[in-house]
Each structure stands twice: as structure tokens, then as C-alpha cells.
């Protein structure tokens, strides 16, 4: 990775690419923002893009593509079977992971469906460092359960531990010993999404895989966020200092039986799939692809996206490319910390996470602090984040609220999309909001679907706090947007 320092000592990440295609952004006045979030039922998922300035909802399918990826899309081969595009993608995966076999799927969750349908039945247990929403849904749908065996440090909001995604090997071994007959595989999630994009160390990945193999079980990696994890291994782990990114990737992939991913993140495109070393494992899952996804050479993906993915995978082996996301997130996190704003530490991949329980401690969990903070951040700066707290949980069978263990607002940084001044703007508006945090109140549901309420549910403020926030904004910013 290019080592560049500013002469003045300013710790500012530097874009190692230039912008060649741009999309116009709207920044609507604060009054319109208050109106838009009310129309959206105070749910950032229901906002329309025309009302959003910086869209930090997710890093999925919204990462910037390179000129080479776009060029590759033009030579995609549409043939239904025997497509050259498929061969180029399989070759790229073999270069990166050393895997001989590839099953394409339309996105990450479709790969999870295929793996779950192959290995999960009622009573099955799948241990993993931490669950992801879609992973857990596929496993439980088939009667299985998920056991989380992340280290205790992993679920602490603030920490300086560099690898919060690590497995607790003792707990994992106990589980393998006691319930091994119900465990077909152990899932390792690189760049652990729901705890803030937190990585595992190379050492922990290797030890986990060895342990699982000693018990005769398969090791499956969810590599959707592997690119960020590779960066963190390279810069945070002594053992990996002298290894290149391709070498680290191979060290990991050699220990895995199955590697699946969402190419909406890994490979900077849209799609997904399953890479496999062993032919018999490949054959075990193969027939599910034409049944649920599409023929074996495209699996429901556009061939253009597959070409972009092949190039994106090779580009993922370049530290200048994969460092950009984590460096910008680290910058944003550190700037917020300097201003005294509570965030998840250390900075991870994927995004910066505000800790709503400390940002607005006066809002009780029953009134959804992370959701309220999401609405407030939108009003303050037209910045859209994603609630990762109680709204994202499901009610208990008796109808009572299941309070989340953490109340976070995720501000994702799609890779290579936002510039440093845009990140500074977001930090500035969050600081303003923090100084006026006493104005922020809670939310309550007005329409609450029984499942996936965080996507579709509509809420309202418990008081007129959004209006108060707008009035204060006008006092402080005058006519400014
Ligand atoms: C996004 C994601 C998935 C699901 O992938 P989709 O392409 O959105 O279906 C699975 N696992 C992890 C870790 C993810 O981040």
C-alpha cells in the first residue's frame, strides 16, 4: 500500500483513484428533510433517493467500479451454456482462492440457501463467530439453529482489541465435543458484519479451521466482507506483516472447504456464488443451482456483472484498492471520537457505527434510540444510515419487545464512493446533532408488520421533537442548507 503522509501532519486519507463518472446529488433544505422522513414513517429504508445527500445505508451493491470493470462488462458473453464469461470468472476465483469449482448464485443469500438446503435439517446446529441476518434466516427456516461463539470482546461496543471477530476456540471445542453429531459445518464470517465489520486474525482463522477439521467437520467461510478483513490482517497482525494480500488470501482459502460470498461487496459488482476445492462437495450442491438460480454458467446473474466481478476479484488483491474503505472509515471514526461522539471501536470495515445508547441516553430502548438517531441524522444532514438496534429485532412470541443488546446507527461507507470532504460534512452535521442531542426524542410504531418490520414498518415521533430540531437548525445555520 502506498505510504503517504501529509507534510502538515494532518491525518487525512487520500483517494488513490480519480473520479471519471459522477452522479449529481441533491441536498434539500432541512424543512424538506423533516417532511421526507415523516413521509417515510421515520424509517430510513422508506426514504427516496431524491431526498438523500449522502446515502450511508449500506455497502451492498453500491461500491464504485473501476474503469477496467466497466470495460470488461462490454465484452460479456451471453451464450446460455459454455459462456466465456463464466470461464473468466471461474479462472479469477481460481487465481484468488485456488478453488477449482464454482457455483454461481444471484447474490450472497442465494448461496446461503444452497448451502443450507444441502446440510441443514431439523435439529442441525451451525456454530459461527457471529450470525448474519440472511444466514440465520436460511438455517432456521430449515429447522436448524445458530450458535454464536465469538470472543467476549466481540460484543463490547468500545474496545481496542484488533480482531473482535475472532472465535472463542474453547467454546467452539466444547460445542464440537458435546454436540458434534448435530454439526455438519462451522461458518466463519470474515469482516463480521453485525458487530461492526470487525475482522478475525489469520491465526484465529487457521486455528479455527484446524480445530473443526480435527472433529471431522467442514469449514465454510462467508467471504462477503473478506476484502476488509484482508486489509486488517495485513496492517494489524504481526504474523502477516511480510505476506502479500494474495498470500494471505491463499493461506485462508487453503483451510476452507467452501467459500461463499455476496459479490455486491466482494468483487465490487452484484451477484454471488460458492467456490469449492473438492469435486464431491461441488457435486453435492450442484443441482440446486439450475433449480433455484439459473443454469450453471450464470446462476441468475447478469453476465455483465460476472465480468465486472472477475476483474473486481483480481483488483481485490491490490492493497491500494482494498485499503480505501477501511482508511476512510477509520478517519471518520477518529474524527467523531475527537469530538467526543460515542462510536464503536476499533474502526472496522463496512462503515462507522454511532452508539445510540450513549448518544441519546435519555431515550429508552422501548422508544428505539437507534431508529430515532437515524431519523435525526437524516434531518441534520440529509445523511441516511441504517438502524441496527431494537427495531431490527423481532418481537417475542408473546408480543413483548425483544430489546437489542446494542443500539447502533450504522453509517456505511460504500467503497470508493464518498470523498474526504463529504465524510467531513457528515461528521460536522453529526457534531451539531450531538451538541443538540437533548432535543432528540423517541419513536413509536404506527404500522408494525409481524416480520421484517425494520424494512417496512412505519413510526412516528413520541413528541414534536423533529420540529424542534428543524427550528434549532435554522437558528444555527441561517439560510444555509
Ligand atoms: C451482504 C451479506 C450477505 C448476503 O448477501 P446478499 O448479496 O445481500 O444476499 C451474507 N453475508 C454477509 C456477511 C453479508 O455482508
Coordinates of C-alpha atoms and ligand atoms in Angstrom, one line a residue:
X1 CA 0.0 0.0 0.0
X2 CA 1.3 3.5 -0.9
X3 CA 2.6 5.1 2.3
X4 CA 1.7 8.8 2.0
X5 CA 1.9 11.3 4.8
X6 CA 0.9 14.9 4.8
X7 CA 3.7 17.4 5.5
X8 CA 1.5 19.3 7.9
X9 CA 0.8 16.1 9.8
X10 CA -2.9 16.1 9.0
X11 CA -4.3 12.6 9.2
X12 CA -6.5 12.6 6.1
X13 CA -7.0 9.5 3.9
X14 CA -6.0 10.2 0.3
X15 CA -8.1 8.9 -2.6
X16 CA -5.9 6.6 -4.8
X17 CA -8.2 6.9 -7.8
X18 CA -9.7 9.7 -9.8
X19 CA -13.4 10.2 -10.4
X20 CA -14.4 9.7 -14.0
X21 CA -18.1 9.3 -13.9
X22 CA -20.2 11.3 -11.4
X23 CA -23.8 11.3 -10.2
X24 CA -25.4 14.5 -9.2
X25 CA -26.5 14.7 -5.6
X26 CA -29.4 16.7 -4.1
X27 CA -29.2 18.5 -0.8
X28 CA -32.7 19.6 0.1
X29 CA -33.4 22.1 2.8
X30 CA -33.9 21.0 6.4
X31 CA -37.7 21.6 6.2
X32 CA -38.0 19.2 3.3
X33 CA -35.8 16.7 5.2
X34 CA -38.2 16.8 8.1
X35 CA -41.1 16.3 5.7
X36 CA -39.4 13.5 3.8
X37 CA -38.6 11.5 6.9
X38 CA -42.2 11.9 8.2
X39 CA -43.5 10.6 4.8
X40 CA -41.1 7.7 5.2
X41 CA -42.6 6.8 8.6
X42 CA -39.3 7.7 10.3
X43 CA -37.8 4.6 8.6
X44 CA -34.7 5.4 6.6
X45 CA -35.4 2.4 4.3
X46 CA -38.5 4.2 3.0
X47 CA -36.8 7.4 2.0
X48 CA -36.4 8.2 -1.7
X49 CA -33.0 8.8 -3.2
X50 CA -34.0 12.3 -4.5
X51 CA -34.2 13.4 -0.8
X52 CA -30.9 12.0 0.2
X53 CA -27.5 13.7 0.0
X54 CA -25.1 11.1 1.4
X55 CA -26.5 7.6 1.3
X56 CA -24.8 5.6 4.0
X57 CA -27.5 3.0 4.3
X58 CA -25.4 0.1 3.1
X59 CA -22.2 -1.0 1.3
X60 CA -24.2 -3.6 -0.7
X61 CA -24.2 -3.3 -4.5
X62 CA -23.3 0.4 -4.3
X63 CA -19.5 0.3 -4.4
X64 CA -17.7 2.2 -7.1
X65 CA -16.5 0.2 -10.1
X66 CA -13.2 0.7 -11.8
X67 CA -12.7 1.7 -15.5
X68 CA -11.5 -1.8 -16.1
X69 CA -14.6 -3.4 -14.6
X70 CA -16.8 -1.2 -16.8
X71 CA -14.7 -2.1 -19.9
X72 CA -15.0 -5.8 -19.1
X73 CA -18.8 -5.5 -19.0
X74 CA -18.7 -4.7 -22.7
X75 CA -17.2 -8.0 -23.7
X76 CA -19.6 -10.2 -21.7
X77 CA -20.6 -13.4 -23.5
X78 CA -24.3 -14.0 -23.4
X79 CA -24.3 -17.7 -24.5
X80 CA -26.6 -19.7 -22.3
X81 CA -24.2 -22.5 -21.9
X82 CA -20.4 -22.6 -22.4
X83 CA -20.1 -18.9 -21.9
X84 CA -16.6 -17.4 -21.9
X85 CA -17.7 -15.0 -19.2
X86 CA -18.2 -18.0 -16.8
X87 CA -14.7 -19.3 -17.7
X88 CA -13.1 -15.9 -17.0
X89 CA -14.9 -15.7 -13.6
X90 CA -14.0 -19.2 -12.6
X91 CA -10.4 -18.5 -13.6
X92 CA -10.3 -15.4 -11.5
X93 CA -11.7 -17.3 -8.5
X94 CA -9.0 -20.0 -9.0
X95 CA -6.3 -17.3 -9.2
X96 CA -7.5 -15.7 -6.0
X97 CA -8.7 -18.7 -3.9
X98 CA -7.1 -21.7 -5.6
X99 CA -10.5 -23.3 -5.9
X100 CA -11.3 -25.4 -9.0
X101 CA -15.1 -25.4 -8.8
X102 CA -17.6 -22.6 -8.7
X103 CA -21.4 -22.5 -8.3
X104 CA -22.9 -19.1 -9.3
X105 CA -25.8 -17.7 -7.4
X106 CA -27.7 -14.4 -7.8
X107 CA -26.4 -13.0 -4.6
X108 CA -25.0 -13.9 -1.2
X109 CA -28.2 -15.1 0.4
X110 CA -28.9 -17.4 -2.6
X111 CA -25.5 -19.1 -1.9
X112 CA -26.6 -19.4 1.7
X113 CA -29.9 -21.0 0.6
X114 CA -28.0 -23.7 -1.4
X115 CA -25.5 -24.5 1.4
X116 CA -28.3 -24.6 4.0
X117 CA -30.5 -26.9 1.8
X118 CA -27.6 -29.2 1.4
X119 CA -26.5 -29.5 5.0
X120 CA -29.2 -28.3 7.4
X121 CA -32.2 -30.3 8.6
X122 CA -34.3 -30.1 11.8
X123 CA -32.0 -30.3 14.8
X124 CA -28.9 -29.2 13.0
X125 CA -26.6 -26.7 14.8
X126 CA -24.3 -24.4 12.9
X127 CA -21.7 -22.7 15.0
X128 CA -20.3 -19.4 13.8
X129 CA -18.4 -16.4 15.1
X130 CA -21.5 -14.3 14.7
X131 CA -24.7 -14.6 12.7
X132 CA -25.8 -12.5 9.7
X133 CA -29.5 -11.9 9.1
X134 CA -29.9 -13.8 5.9
X135 CA -27.6 -16.7 7.0
X136 CA -29.6 -17.2 10.2
X137 CA -32.9 -17.0 8.3
X138 CA -32.0 -19.8 5.9
X139 CA -30.7 -22.1 8.7
X140 CA -33.7 -21.6 11.0
X141 CA -36.2 -21.9 8.1
X142 CA -34.9 -25.5 7.7
X143 CA -35.2 -26.3 11.4
X144 CA -31.6 -25.6 12.4
X145 CA -30.2 -23.3 15.0
X146 CA -27.2 -20.9 15.1
X147 CA -24.7 -20.9 17.9
X148 CA -22.5 -17.8 18.2
X149 CA -19.0 -18.4 19.5
X150 CA -17.4 -15.0 19.1
X151 CA -14.9 -13.9 21.8
X152 CA -16.4 -11.9 24.6
X153 CA -14.6 -8.8 23.3
X154 CA -16.6 -9.0 20.1
X155 CA -19.8 -7.8 21.6
X156 CA -18.2 -4.9 23.6
X157 CA -19.1 -1.7 21.9
X158 CA -15.8 0.0 22.7
X159 CA -12.6 -1.8 22.8
X160 CA -9.1 -1.6 21.4
X161 CA -8.9 -5.3 20.5
X162 CA -7.8 -5.5 16.8
X163 CA -9.7 -8.7 16.0
X164 CA -13.1 -8.6 17.6
X165 CA -14.5 -11.2 15.1
X166 CA -12.3 -14.0 16.4
X167 CA -13.7 -17.3 17.5
X168 CA -13.6 -18.3 21.2
X169 CA -11.8 -21.6 20.5
X170 CA -12.5 -23.1 23.9
X171 CA -16.2 -22.5 23.5
X172 CA -16.1 -23.9 20.0
X173 CA -14.3 -27.0 21.0
X174 CA -16.8 -27.6 23.8
X175 CA -19.6 -27.3 21.3
X176 CA -17.9 -29.7 18.9
X177 CA -17.3 -32.2 21.7
X178 CA -20.8 -32.1 23.2
X179 CA -23.0 -31.6 20.1
X180 CA -20.7 -32.6 17.2
X181 CA -23.2 -35.2 15.9
X182 CA -25.6 -32.3 15.0
X183 CA -22.9 -30.1 13.4
X184 CA -22.2 -30.5 9.7
X185 CA -20.1 -27.4 9.3
X186 CA -18.7 -24.4 11.1
X187 CA -19.2 -21.0 9.5
X188 CA -16.5 -18.3 9.7
X189 CA -17.8 -14.8 8.8
X190 CA -14.9 -12.6 7.6
X191 CA -15.2 -8.9 8.4
X192 CA -18.1 -9.8 10.8
X193 CA -20.9 -7.6 9.6
X194 CA -23.3 -7.2 12.5
X195 CA -20.7 -6.4 15.2
X196 CA -19.4 -3.5 13.1
X197 CA -17.4 -5.1 10.3
X198 CA -14.9 -6.5 12.7
X199 CA -12.2 -8.8 11.4
X200 CA -10.7 -12.2 12.5
X201 CA -7.0 -12.7 12.7
X202 CA -5.2 -15.0 10.3
X203 CA -4.1 -17.0 13.3
X204 CA -7.6 -17.4 14.6
X205 CA -8.9 -18.4 11.2
X206 CA -6.2 -21.1 10.8
X207 CA -6.7 -22.4 14.4
X208 CA -10.4 -22.5 14.0
X209 CA -10.2 -24.4 10.7
X210 CA -7.7 -26.9 12.2
X211 CA -9.9 -27.5 15.2
X212 CA -13.0 -28.0 13.1
X213 CA -11.2 -30.4 10.8
X214 CA -9.9 -32.4 13.8
X215 CA -13.5 -33.1 14.6
X216 CA -14.1 -34.1 11.0
X217 CA -16.4 -31.2 10.2
X218 CA -16.4 -28.9 7.2
X219 CA -15.3 -25.3 7.4
X220 CA -17.4 -22.8 5.4
X221 CA -16.3 -19.1 5.0
X222 CA -18.7 -16.3 4.3
X223 CA -16.2 -14.1 2.4
X224 CA -18.6 -11.3 1.6
X225 CA -16.5 -8.8 3.6
X226 CA -13.2 -10.6 3.1
X227 CA -11.5 -7.7 1.4
X228 CA -11.7 -5.5 4.6
X229 CA -10.6 -8.5 6.7
X230 CA -7.5 -9.0 4.4
X231 CA -6.6 -5.3 4.9
X232 CA -6.9 -5.6 8.7
X233 CA -4.8 -8.8 8.8
X234 CA -2.1 -7.1 6.8
X235 CA -1.9 -3.9 8.9
X236 CA -2.8 -5.3 12.4
X237 CA -1.2 -8.7 12.6
X238 CA 2.5 -9.2 13.2
X239 CA 2.4 -12.7 11.7
X240 CA 1.2 -11.3 8.4
X241 CA 3.4 -8.3 8.0
X242 CA 5.6 -10.0 5.4
X243 CA 2.8 -11.7 3.5
X244 CA 1.3 -10.2 0.4
X245 CA -2.5 -9.9 0.1
X246 CA -2.6 -12.8 -2.4
X247 CA -0.5 -14.9 0.0
X248 CA -2.8 -14.1 2.9
X249 CA -5.9 -14.9 0.8
X250 CA -4.4 -18.3 -0.2
X251 CA -3.4 -19.1 3.4
X252 CA -7.0 -18.6 4.3
X253 CA -8.6 -20.3 1.4
X254 CA -6.5 -23.4 1.7
X255 CA -8.0 -24.1 5.1
X256 CA -11.6 -23.7 3.8
X257 CA -13.8 -26.4 2.3
X258 CA -16.4 -24.0 1.0
X259 CA -16.1 -20.2 0.4
X260 CA -19.2 -18.3 -0.5
X261 CA -19.8 -14.6 -0.9
X262 CA -22.0 -11.7 -1.9
X263 CA -20.4 -10.1 -4.9
X264 CA -22.4 -7.0 -4.0
X265 CA -19.5 -6.5 -1.6
X266 CA -16.6 -8.8 -2.6
X267 CA -15.6 -8.0 -6.2
X268 CA -17.4 -4.6 -6.3
X269 CA -20.3 -5.8 -8.5
X270 CA -23.6 -7.6 -7.9
X271 CA -24.1 -11.3 -7.6
X272 CA -22.6 -14.1 -5.6
X273 CA -21.5 -17.7 -5.5
X274 CA -19.8 -20.6 -3.9
X275 CA -16.2 -21.6 -4.5
X276 CA -15.2 -25.2 -3.7
X277 CA -11.9 -27.2 -3.7
X278 CA -13.4 -30.6 -3.7
X279 CA -15.3 -32.2 -6.6
X280 CA -17.6 -34.3 -4.5
X281 CA -18.7 -31.3 -2.4
X282 CA -19.3 -29.4 -5.6
X283 CA -21.5 -32.3 -7.0
X284 CA -23.4 -32.4 -3.7
X285 CA -24.7 -28.9 -4.2
X286 CA -24.7 -28.6 -8.0
X287 CA -28.2 -29.5 -8.9
X288 CA -29.7 -26.8 -6.6
X289 CA -28.2 -24.1 -8.9
X290 CA -30.3 -24.7 -12.0
X291 CA -33.3 -25.4 -9.8
X292 CA -33.2 -22.1 -7.9
X293 CA -30.8 -19.8 -9.6
X294 CA -30.3 -20.4 -13.3
X295 CA -28.1 -22.5 -15.5
X296 CA -24.7 -23.4 -14.1
X297 CA -22.8 -20.8 -16.1
X298 CA -24.7 -17.8 -14.8
X299 CA -26.8 -18.7 -11.8
X300 CA -29.2 -15.9 -12.1
X301 CA -26.6 -13.2 -12.6
X302 CA -26.2 -10.8 -15.5
X303 CA -23.1 -11.8 -17.5
X304 CA -22.0 -8.2 -17.4
X305 CA -21.9 -8.2 -13.6
X306 CA -20.0 -11.5 -13.8
X307 CA -17.3 -9.9 -16.0
X308 CA -17.1 -6.9 -13.6
X309 CA -16.8 -9.3 -10.7
X310 CA -13.9 -11.3 -12.3
X311 CA -12.0 -8.0 -12.7
X312 CA -13.0 -6.8 -9.3
X313 CA -11.7 -10.0 -7.6
X314 CA -8.3 -9.5 -9.2
X315 CA -8.4 -5.9 -8.1
X316 CA -9.2 -7.0 -4.5
X317 CA -5.7 -8.4 -4.3
X318 CA -4.3 -4.8 -4.5
X319 CA -3.8 -3.1 -1.1
X320 CA -4.3 0.3 -2.7
X321 CA -7.8 -0.8 -3.7
X322 CA -8.9 -2.6 -0.5
X323 CA -7.3 -0.1 1.9
X324 CA -9.6 2.8 0.7
X325 CA -12.8 1.6 2.6
X326 CA -11.1 0.9 6.0
X327 CA -9.0 4.1 5.8
X328 CA -12.0 6.3 5.3
X329 CA -13.9 4.5 8.0
X330 CA -11.0 4.9 10.4
X331 CA -10.8 8.6 9.6
X332 CA -14.5 9.1 10.2
X333 CA -14.4 7.1 13.4
X334 CA -11.4 9.0 14.7
X335 CA -12.8 12.4 13.9
X336 CA -16.0 11.5 15.7
X337 CA -14.0 10.3 18.7
X338 CA -12.1 13.6 18.8
X339 CA -15.4 15.4 19.0
X340 CA -16.5 13.2 21.9
X341 CA -19.1 11.4 20.0
X342 CA -19.8 7.7 21.0
X343 CA -18.9 5.2 18.3
X344 CA -18.0 1.5 18.0
X345 CA -14.2 1.0 18.3
X346 CA -11.9 0.0 16.9
X347 CA -13.0 1.1 13.4
X348 CA -14.0 -1.8 11.3
X349 CA -14.8 -2.4 7.6
X350 CA -18.1 -1.6 6.0
X351 CA -19.0 1.6 8.0
X352 CA -18.8 3.7 11.0
X353 CA -21.3 2.9 13.8
X354 CA -22.7 5.5 16.2
X355 CA -23.7 4.2 19.6
X356 CA -27.2 5.5 20.1
X357 CA -27.5 4.4 23.7
X358 CA -24.7 6.8 24.7
X359 CA -25.6 9.5 22.1
X360 CA -29.2 9.8 23.4
X361 CA -29.2 8.0 26.8
X362 CA -32.4 9.9 27.7
X363 CA -34.4 7.9 25.0
X364 CA -35.4 4.5 26.5
X365 CA -34.9 1.3 24.5
X366 CA -38.7 0.9 24.2
X367 CA -38.6 4.1 22.2
X368 CA -36.0 2.9 19.7
X369 CA -32.9 5.2 20.2
X370 CA -31.1 3.8 17.1
X371 CA -34.1 4.4 14.9
X372 CA -34.6 7.9 16.4
X373 CA -31.0 8.7 15.9
X374 CA -31.3 7.6 12.3
X375 CA -34.2 10.0 11.7
X376 CA -32.3 12.8 13.5
X377 CA -29.1 12.3 11.5
X378 CA -31.1 12.5 8.3
X379 CA -32.8 15.7 9.4
X380 CA -29.5 17.2 10.5
X381 CA -27.6 16.5 7.3
X382 CA -29.6 14.5 4.7
X383 CA -27.3 11.6 5.6
X384 CA -29.0 8.2 5.5
X385 CA -27.9 5.5 7.9
X386 CA -29.4 2.1 9.0
X387 CA -30.9 1.3 12.3
X388 CA -29.1 -1.7 14.0
X389 CA -31.0 -1.9 17.3
X390 CA -34.3 -3.0 18.7
X391 CA -36.3 -2.1 15.5
X392 CA -34.2 -4.7 13.7
X393 CA -35.2 -7.4 16.2
X394 CA -38.4 -9.3 16.2
X395 CA -41.0 -9.3 19.0
X396 CA -41.1 -12.4 21.3
X397 CA -43.9 -14.9 20.6
X398 CA -45.9 -13.3 23.5
X399 CA -45.8 -9.9 21.7
X400 CA -43.3 -8.3 24.1
X401 CA -40.4 -6.3 22.8
X402 CA -37.1 -8.1 22.3
X403 CA -34.6 -5.4 23.3
X404 CA -31.4 -5.5 21.3
X405 CA -28.1 -6.0 23.0
X406 CA -26.7 -2.8 21.3
X407 CA -28.4 0.2 19.8
X408 CA -26.3 1.3 16.8
X409 CA -26.8 3.6 13.8
X410 CA -24.7 2.2 11.0
X411 CA -23.2 4.8 8.6
X412 CA -21.9 2.6 5.8
X413 CA -19.2 3.9 3.5
X414 CA -19.7 2.3 0.1
X415 CA -16.1 1.6 -1.2
X416 CA -14.5 4.5 -3.1
X417 CA -17.8 6.3 -3.4
X418 CA -17.5 9.3 -1.0
X419 CA -14.7 11.9 -0.9
X420 CA -13.0 13.1 2.3
X421 CA -14.9 16.4 2.2
X422 CA -18.2 14.5 2.1
X423 CA -17.1 12.5 5.1
X424 CA -16.1 15.7 6.9
X425 CA -19.5 17.2 6.2
X426 CA -21.2 14.1 7.7
X427 CA -19.0 14.4 10.8
X428 CA -19.8 18.1 11.0
X429 CA -23.6 17.6 11.0
X430 CA -23.3 14.7 13.5
X431 CA -21.4 17.0 15.8
X432 CA -24.1 19.6 15.5
X433 CA -26.6 17.0 16.3
X434 CA -24.6 15.8 19.3
X435 CA -24.5 19.3 20.7
X436 CA -28.3 19.4 20.4
X437 CA -28.9 15.8 21.4
X438 CA -31.3 16.8 24.2
X439 CA -33.8 17.8 21.6
X440 CA -34.0 14.3 20.1
X441 CA -36.9 12.1 21.3
X442 CA -38.1 8.6 20.7
X443 CA -40.3 6.9 18.2
X444 CA -43.3 4.5 18.3
X445 CA -44.8 2.2 15.7
X446 CA -47.9 3.2 13.8
X447 CA -47.7 0.3 11.3
X448 CA -45.8 -2.8 12.5
X449 CA -45.6 -5.8 10.2
X450 CA -45.1 -9.1 12.1
X451 CA -41.9 -9.9 10.2
X452 CA -39.1 -7.7 8.8
X453 CA -40.6 -4.7 10.5
X454 CA -37.3 -2.8 10.0
X455 CA -37.8 -2.8 6.3
X456 CA -41.5 -2.0 6.0
X457 CA -42.6 -0.6 9.4
X458 CA -43.8 3.0 9.9
X459 CA -43.3 5.0 13.0
X460 CA -44.0 8.4 14.5
X461 CA -42.2 10.7 16.9
X462 CA -43.4 10.5 20.5
X463 CA -43.4 14.3 20.7
X464 CA -42.8 17.3 18.4
X465 CA -39.0 16.8 18.6
X466 CA -38.4 16.8 14.8
X467 CA -39.9 20.3 14.5
X468 CA -37.7 21.5 17.4
X469 CA -34.7 20.1 15.7
X470 CA -35.6 22.0 12.4
X471 CA -36.1 25.3 14.3
X472 CA -32.7 24.9 16.0
X473 CA -31.0 24.1 12.7
X474 CA -32.4 27.3 11.3
X475 CA -31.2 29.3 14.3
X476 CA -27.7 27.9 13.9
X477 CA -27.3 27.7 10.1
X478 CA -29.4 30.6 8.9
X479 CA -30.4 30.2 5.3
X480 CA -27.7 27.5 4.7
X481 CA -28.6 24.0 3.6
Ligands
LIG1 C1 -24.5 -9.0 2.5 C2 -24.1 -10.2 3.2 C3 -24.7 -11.4 2.9 C4 -25.9 -11.5 2.0 O1 -25.5 -11.2 0.7 P1 -26.6 -10.6 -0.4 O2 -25.8 -10.4 -1.6 O3 -27.1 -9.3 0.2 O4 -27.7 -11.5 -0.5 C5 -24.3 -12.5 3.6 N1 -23.3 -12.4 4.5 C6 -22.7 -11.3 4.8 C7 -21.6 -11.2 5.8 C8 -23.0 -10.1 4.1 O5 -22.4 -9.0 4.5

